[in-house]
Coordinates of C-alpha atoms in Angstrom, one line a residue:
M1 CA 11.4 -20.4 21.2
R2 CA 8.3 -22.2 19.8
T3 CA 5.4 -20.6 18.2
Q4 CA 2.6 -21.8 15.8
V5 CA 3.3 -19.0 13.2
G6 CA 6.5 -17.1 12.8
I7 CA 5.9 -13.8 11.1
I8 CA 8.7 -11.8 9.7
G9 CA 7.9 -8.0 9.4
A10 CA 6.0 -5.6 11.7
G11 CA 4.3 -3.8 8.8
P12 CA 0.5 -3.7 8.2
A13 CA 0.5 -7.3 6.9
G14 CA 2.3 -8.8 9.6
L15 CA 0.7 -7.0 12.5
M16 CA -2.9 -7.5 11.0
L17 CA -2.2 -11.1 10.5
S18 CA -0.9 -11.5 14.1
H19 CA -3.9 -9.6 15.4
L20 CA -6.4 -11.7 13.4
L21 CA -4.6 -15.0 14.4
H22 CA -4.9 -14.1 18.0
L23 CA -8.6 -13.5 17.7
Q24 CA -8.6 -17.0 16.5
G25 CA -6.7 -18.4 19.2
I26 CA -3.5 -19.1 17.1
E27 CA -0.1 -18.1 18.7
S28 CA 2.2 -16.1 16.7
V29 CA 5.6 -14.2 17.1
I30 CA 6.6 -11.2 15.0
I31 CA 10.2 -10.2 14.4
E32 CA 11.1 -6.9 13.0
K33 CA 14.4 -5.5 11.9
R34 CA 13.6 -1.7 12.9
T35 CA 12.7 -0.4 16.3
R36 CA 9.2 0.4 17.4
E37 CA 9.9 4.1 17.2
E38 CA 11.2 3.7 13.5
I39 CA 8.0 1.7 12.3
E40 CA 5.7 3.9 14.1
G41 CA 7.5 7.2 12.8
T42 CA 8.0 6.2 9.0
I43 CA 5.2 8.4 7.4
K44 CA 3.7 6.6 4.2
A45 CA 0.4 6.9 2.4
G46 CA -2.8 6.0 3.8
V47 CA -5.9 5.7 1.7
L48 CA -7.9 2.8 2.9
E49 CA -10.4 0.8 1.0
Q50 CA -13.7 0.3 2.7
G51 CA -13.2 -3.3 3.4
V52 CA -10.2 -2.5 5.5
V53 CA -11.9 0.2 7.4
D54 CA -14.6 -2.4 8.1
L55 CA -12.1 -5.0 9.2
M56 CA -10.5 -2.7 11.6
K57 CA -13.8 -1.6 13.3
E58 CA -15.0 -5.5 13.5
T59 CA -11.8 -6.6 15.0
G60 CA -11.4 -3.9 17.6
V61 CA -8.6 -1.9 16.3
G62 CA -10.7 1.0 14.5
E63 CA -11.7 3.3 17.4
R64 CA -9.0 6.0 16.7
L65 CA -9.4 5.4 12.8
M66 CA -13.2 6.3 13.2
R67 CA -12.4 9.2 15.4
E68 CA -9.4 10.8 13.5
G69 CA -9.6 9.5 9.9
Q70 CA -10.9 11.5 7.1
F71 CA -13.7 10.2 5.1
H72 CA -14.1 11.4 1.7
K73 CA -16.9 11.0 -0.7
G74 CA -15.0 11.4 -3.8
I75 CA -11.9 12.6 -5.7
E76 CA -11.4 15.1 -8.3
L77 CA -9.6 14.4 -11.6
R78 CA -8.1 17.8 -13.0
F79 CA -7.1 18.1 -16.7
N80 CA -7.1 21.0 -19.2
G81 CA -7.3 23.6 -16.4
K82 CA -10.5 22.2 -15.1
G83 CA -11.5 19.9 -12.1
H84 CA -14.1 17.1 -12.5
R85 CA -15.3 15.5 -9.3
I86 CA -16.3 11.7 -9.1
D87 CA -18.8 11.0 -6.5
M88 CA -17.7 7.7 -5.3
H89 CA -19.9 7.5 -2.4
E90 CA -22.9 7.9 -4.5
L91 CA -21.6 5.5 -7.2
T92 CA -20.8 2.7 -4.9
G93 CA -23.7 2.6 -2.5
G94 CA -22.4 4.5 0.3
K95 CA -18.7 3.6 0.3
Y96 CA -15.9 6.2 1.4
V97 CA -12.4 7.1 0.5
T98 CA -10.8 6.9 3.9
V99 CA -7.6 8.9 4.5
Y100 CA -5.6 7.4 7.5
A101 CA -1.9 7.3 7.5
Q102 CA -0.1 3.9 7.5
H103 CA 1.9 4.8 10.4
E104 CA -1.2 5.3 12.3
V105 CA -2.6 1.9 11.3
I106 CA 0.7 0.4 12.6
K107 CA 0.6 2.2 15.8
D108 CA -3.1 0.9 16.5
L109 CA -2.0 -2.7 15.7
V110 CA 1.2 -2.6 17.7
E111 CA -0.8 -1.3 20.6
A112 CA -3.5 -4.1 20.2
R113 CA -1.0 -6.7 20.0
L114 CA 1.2 -5.8 23.0
K115 CA -1.9 -5.1 25.2
A116 CA -3.2 -8.5 24.2
G117 CA 0.3 -9.9 25.3
G118 CA 1.6 -10.6 21.8
E119 CA 5.3 -10.7 21.1
I120 CA 7.0 -8.5 18.9
I121 CA 10.6 -8.6 18.8
F122 CA 12.2 -5.5 17.4
N123 CA 15.7 -4.6 16.1
V124 CA 16.8 -7.7 14.8
G125 CA 19.4 -8.7 12.3
D126 CA 20.5 -11.6 10.0
V127 CA 17.3 -13.0 9.5
S128 CA 17.3 -16.5 7.6
L129 CA 14.6 -19.2 6.9
H130 CA 15.2 -22.9 7.1
D131 CA 13.6 -26.3 6.6
L132 CA 10.6 -24.6 4.6
D133 CA 9.7 -27.9 3.0
T134 CA 9.3 -29.8 6.3
N135 CA 6.5 -29.6 9.0
S136 CA 8.8 -27.8 11.4
P137 CA 10.4 -24.6 9.6
K138 CA 12.7 -22.3 11.5
I139 CA 13.4 -18.8 11.5
R140 CA 16.9 -17.6 12.9
Y141 CA 18.1 -14.1 13.7
R142 CA 20.4 -12.0 15.9
K143 CA 18.8 -10.1 18.8
D144 CA 19.6 -6.5 18.7
K145 CA 21.2 -6.8 15.3
N146 CA 24.5 -8.0 16.3
G147 CA 23.6 -10.0 19.7
D148 CA 23.2 -13.9 20.0
L149 CA 21.8 -16.1 17.3
Q150 CA 18.1 -17.0 18.2
E151 CA 15.8 -19.7 16.7
I152 CA 12.1 -19.9 16.5
D153 CA 10.5 -23.3 15.7
C154 CA 7.2 -22.8 13.9
D155 CA 4.4 -24.6 12.2
F156 CA 4.3 -21.8 9.5
I157 CA 6.2 -19.0 8.5
V158 CA 4.8 -15.9 7.1
G159 CA 7.1 -13.3 5.1
A160 CA 5.8 -9.9 5.5
D161 CA 9.2 -8.3 5.2
G162 CA 8.8 -6.0 2.3
F163 CA 10.2 -6.0 -1.2
H164 CA 13.9 -6.2 0.1
G165 CA 13.3 -8.8 3.0
P166 CA 14.7 -12.3 3.0
S167 CA 11.4 -14.1 2.7
R168 CA 10.8 -14.1 -1.1
P169 CA 14.4 -15.1 -2.0
S170 CA 13.7 -18.1 0.1
I171 CA 11.5 -19.4 -2.5
P172 CA 13.7 -21.2 -5.0
A173 CA 14.3 -19.4 -8.0
S174 CA 13.4 -22.4 -10.1
V175 CA 9.7 -22.2 -8.6
R176 CA 9.2 -18.4 -8.9
K177 CA 7.9 -16.7 -11.8
E178 CA 8.3 -12.9 -11.6
Y179 CA 6.4 -10.1 -13.4
Q180 CA 7.9 -6.6 -13.3
K181 CA 7.4 -3.2 -14.9
I182 CA 9.6 -0.2 -13.9
Y183 CA 7.9 3.3 -14.6
P184 CA 10.1 5.7 -16.3
F185 CA 9.6 8.4 -13.7
G186 CA 9.8 9.3 -10.1
W187 CA 7.3 10.6 -7.5
L188 CA 8.6 13.7 -5.5
G189 CA 6.6 13.7 -2.3
I190 CA 6.5 16.4 0.2
L191 CA 4.9 16.8 3.7
A192 CA 4.0 20.4 4.6
E193 CA 2.5 22.2 7.6
A194 CA -0.4 23.9 5.9
P195 CA -4.3 24.0 5.7
Q196 CA -5.9 21.9 3.3
S197 CA -6.1 23.4 -0.1
S198 CA -9.1 20.8 -1.1
A199 CA -11.6 18.7 0.8
E200 CA -10.9 15.6 -1.3
L201 CA -8.0 14.1 -3.2
I202 CA -6.9 15.8 -6.5
Y203 CA -5.3 13.8 -9.5
A204 CA -3.9 16.2 -12.0
N205 CA -2.9 15.4 -15.6
H206 CA -0.8 18.3 -16.9
E207 CA 1.6 18.7 -19.9
R208 CA 4.4 19.3 -17.3
G209 CA 3.7 15.9 -15.6
F210 CA 1.4 14.3 -12.9
A211 CA 0.5 16.1 -9.5
L212 CA -1.4 14.8 -6.6
V213 CA -3.1 16.7 -3.7
S214 CA -3.4 14.4 -0.7
T215 CA -3.6 15.1 3.0
R216 CA -2.6 13.5 6.4
T217 CA -4.4 15.6 8.9
P218 CA -6.2 19.0 8.6
E219 CA -2.7 20.6 9.4
I220 CA -0.5 18.2 7.6
Q221 CA -0.6 18.0 3.7
R222 CA 0.8 15.5 1.4
L223 CA 1.6 16.4 -2.2
Y224 CA 3.3 14.8 -5.0
L225 CA 5.0 15.8 -8.3
Q226 CA 6.0 13.5 -11.1
V227 CA 9.8 14.1 -11.8
D228 CA 12.6 12.5 -13.9
L229 CA 13.7 9.0 -13.2
N230 CA 17.2 10.1 -12.4
D231 CA 16.2 13.3 -10.5
T232 CA 17.3 13.9 -6.9
I233 CA 16.0 15.9 -3.9
A234 CA 19.1 18.2 -4.4
N235 CA 17.6 19.6 -7.4
W236 CA 14.2 20.7 -5.8
S237 CA 14.4 23.6 -3.5
D238 CA 11.1 24.5 -1.6
D239 CA 10.5 27.4 -4.1
R240 CA 10.9 25.3 -7.0
I241 CA 8.6 22.6 -5.6
W242 CA 5.8 25.2 -4.9
S243 CA 6.1 26.9 -8.1
E244 CA 5.7 23.7 -9.9
L245 CA 2.7 22.5 -8.0
H246 CA 0.9 25.7 -8.7
A247 CA 1.6 25.5 -12.5
R248 CA 0.4 21.9 -12.6
L249 CA -2.8 22.5 -10.4
E250 CA -4.0 25.8 -11.6
T251 CA -7.4 26.0 -12.9
H252 CA -9.2 28.4 -15.2
D253 CA -11.5 29.2 -12.2
G254 CA -8.7 30.3 -10.0
F255 CA -7.8 27.4 -7.6
K256 CA -5.4 28.6 -5.1
L257 CA -2.8 26.1 -3.7
I258 CA -2.1 26.9 0.1
E259 CA 1.6 26.8 0.8
G260 CA 3.2 26.0 4.0
T261 CA 6.5 24.8 5.7
I262 CA 7.9 21.8 3.8
F263 CA 9.4 19.4 6.6
E264 CA 10.1 16.2 4.6
K265 CA 10.9 15.4 0.9
D266 CA 11.5 12.2 -0.8
I267 CA 11.4 10.4 -4.2
V268 CA 10.0 7.2 -4.8
W269 CA 10.2 5.2 -8.0
P270 CA 7.0 3.6 -8.9
R271 CA 7.2 -0.2 -10.0
S272 CA 4.8 -3.1 -10.6
Y273 CA 5.9 -6.4 -9.3
I274 CA 4.2 -9.7 -8.7
C275 CA 5.8 -13.0 -7.4
D276 CA 4.1 -16.2 -8.4
P277 CA 3.6 -18.3 -6.2
M278 CA 3.3 -16.6 -3.1
Q279 CA 3.9 -19.8 -1.1
Y280 CA 6.5 -22.5 -0.8
G281 CA 6.1 -25.5 1.7
R282 CA 5.4 -24.0 5.0
L283 CA 6.3 -20.5 3.9
F284 CA 3.7 -17.8 2.7
I285 CA 4.6 -14.4 1.7
A286 CA 2.2 -11.3 1.9
G287 CA 2.1 -7.7 1.1
D288 CA 5.2 -5.9 -0.4
A289 CA 7.1 -9.2 0.1
A290 CA 5.0 -10.7 -2.6
H291 CA 3.8 -7.7 -4.8
T292 CA 3.9 -4.0 -5.3
V293 CA 1.9 -1.4 -7.2
P294 CA 2.5 2.0 -8.2
P295 CA 1.1 4.5 -5.7
T296 CA -1.3 5.9 -8.3
G297 CA -4.1 3.4 -7.4
A298 CA -3.7 3.7 -3.6
K299 CA -3.5 -0.2 -3.4
G300 CA -0.4 -1.3 -1.5
L301 CA -1.5 -1.4 2.1
N302 CA -5.0 -2.6 1.0
L303 CA -3.5 -5.6 -0.8
A304 CA -1.5 -6.5 2.1
V305 CA -4.6 -6.6 4.3
A306 CA -6.4 -8.6 1.8
D307 CA -3.5 -11.3 1.6
V308 CA -3.6 -11.8 5.3
Q309 CA -7.4 -12.1 5.5
V310 CA -7.1 -14.9 3.1
L311 CA -4.3 -16.5 5.1
S312 CA -5.8 -16.1 8.5
R313 CA -8.9 -17.9 7.1
G314 CA -6.5 -20.8 5.9
L315 CA -4.8 -21.0 9.0
D316 CA -7.9 -21.1 11.1
A317 CA -9.3 -24.0 9.0
F318 CA -6.2 -25.9 9.4
Y319 CA -5.9 -25.5 13.3
K320 CA -9.6 -26.2 13.6
S321 CA -9.9 -29.3 11.3
G322 CA -6.7 -30.2 9.7
K323 CA -7.9 -29.1 6.3
T324 CA -5.5 -27.6 4.1
D325 CA -7.4 -26.8 1.0
L326 CA -7.7 -23.0 1.9
L327 CA -3.9 -23.0 2.4
E328 CA -3.2 -24.6 -1.0
R329 CA -5.4 -22.1 -2.7
Y330 CA -3.6 -19.1 -0.9
T331 CA -1.6 -18.0 -4.1
E332 CA -4.6 -18.5 -6.5
T333 CA -6.9 -16.5 -4.3
C334 CA -4.7 -13.7 -3.5
L335 CA -3.4 -13.1 -7.1
R336 CA -6.9 -12.7 -8.6
R337 CA -7.3 -9.5 -6.4
V338 CA -3.4 -8.5 -6.9
W339 CA -3.7 -8.7 -10.7
N340 CA -7.0 -6.7 -10.7
S341 CA -5.4 -4.1 -8.5
E342 CA -2.3 -4.1 -10.7
R343 CA -4.4 -3.5 -13.8
F344 CA -6.4 -0.7 -12.0
S345 CA -3.1 0.9 -10.7
W346 CA -1.6 0.7 -14.3
Y347 CA -4.8 2.4 -15.7
M348 CA -4.5 5.2 -13.3
T349 CA -0.8 5.6 -13.9
S350 CA -1.0 5.5 -17.7
M351 CA -4.0 7.9 -17.8
L352 CA -2.4 10.5 -15.6
H353 CA 1.3 10.6 -16.2
R354 CA 3.6 11.9 -19.0
F355 CA 6.0 9.3 -20.3
H356 CA 9.3 10.3 -21.9
D357 CA 8.1 9.0 -25.2
T358 CA 4.5 10.1 -24.9
T359 CA 3.6 11.2 -28.4
P360 CA 0.7 14.0 -29.1
F361 CA -1.4 11.2 -30.3
E362 CA -1.0 9.5 -27.0
Q363 CA -1.6 12.8 -24.9
Q364 CA -4.8 13.2 -26.7
M365 CA -5.7 9.6 -25.9
Q366 CA -5.1 10.3 -22.2
L367 CA -7.5 13.3 -22.5
A368 CA -10.2 11.4 -24.2
E369 CA -10.1 8.8 -21.5
L370 CA -10.2 11.4 -18.8
N371 CA -13.1 13.0 -20.5
Y372 CA -14.9 9.7 -21.0
V373 CA -14.4 8.7 -17.3
T374 CA -15.7 11.9 -16.0
S375 CA -18.7 12.2 -18.4
S376 CA -19.9 8.6 -18.4
R377 CA -21.7 7.2 -15.3
A378 CA -20.7 3.7 -16.2
A379 CA -17.1 4.5 -16.6
A380 CA -17.1 6.7 -13.3
T381 CA -18.7 3.8 -11.5
S382 CA -16.0 1.4 -12.7
L383 CA -13.3 3.8 -11.4
S384 CA -14.9 4.2 -8.2
E385 CA -15.7 0.5 -7.5
N386 CA -12.0 -0.4 -7.9
Y387 CA -10.8 2.6 -6.0
V388 CA -12.9 2.0 -2.9
G389 CA -12.1 -1.6 -3.0
L390 CA -14.0 -4.5 -4.7
P391 CA -15.6 -7.2 -2.5
M392 CA -13.2 -9.9 -1.4
E393 CA -13.4 -13.3 -3.3
W394 CA -12.8 -16.3 -1.1

């Protein structure tokens, strides 16, 4: 098989890139280790920056988002038994916090690609990358996991295959500089059939640990609890989860969390990770393959889309004029935004969580920061601008 751009991974980064390239008249093929049912059924967080919403609308894949997404004007920071709302819509000149689950974004992009005749090869195995430092790199894989070995000849390869995929390790270790921070706690997340307890997201700092009230649909709620680093789902019965959520979210004015039927539980372990460079020869990596952020700042999917916006512009310039300057600056351009998002996610995480070695002094510093950001217009504006998404720098 021959294509201009071979893409590994049918997550938001890979699918959005293929969609943008199609609109520019550039051919691509996506390979994905999971089935279509698996990628469309894996439920993940979905808080979209205004720029991502605008891009989906502008490129023709935003119709269902605009119909079914939830557009919030702010968030609430809760501490010392009291809620403090930050009006991000007003502070950012009319931008929204948009809640639209990641698997819904994937559904929209898969449908658009297949409708346009794009090729997505699902359920592949044994993916490997070859000849990256030549003008004709190759992707090899096995069709249907254990089937015959296949090869795709490309002009460029894009690794959008997540943190554990084969793309990043294909950049020689001698070239890669890696930055990482492992946070000393987990996030226990649940999906529950229940009415909304809050019209907007709630981020709670509590002496027992962090809690988050989010949502997926008016009928499906997503909630999180900070848990011990070595904790397991087996330790958390439904009753214990609801009891802990009530304790961490209670307020002096009698806030009532509405319980429901929990139908999914999982624990994730937040980390910050950055690979520099995000390119090697004719290979470019994007999204979680290149960087991960703790979920506190809601930046993962948004950074993935920002990466491929930069890359699509560079590839468009290459095929139209032969110019490579945008591609050569891909890492530099993307990492400016990545590091800022890492900073913001670290800030939110540090302000809201209890660390195993948090001293009484540090607890008071957290509360002082929360008091400041909820009482100072300048501080609230800074938080809001970062949360809804800063303008893209090209």
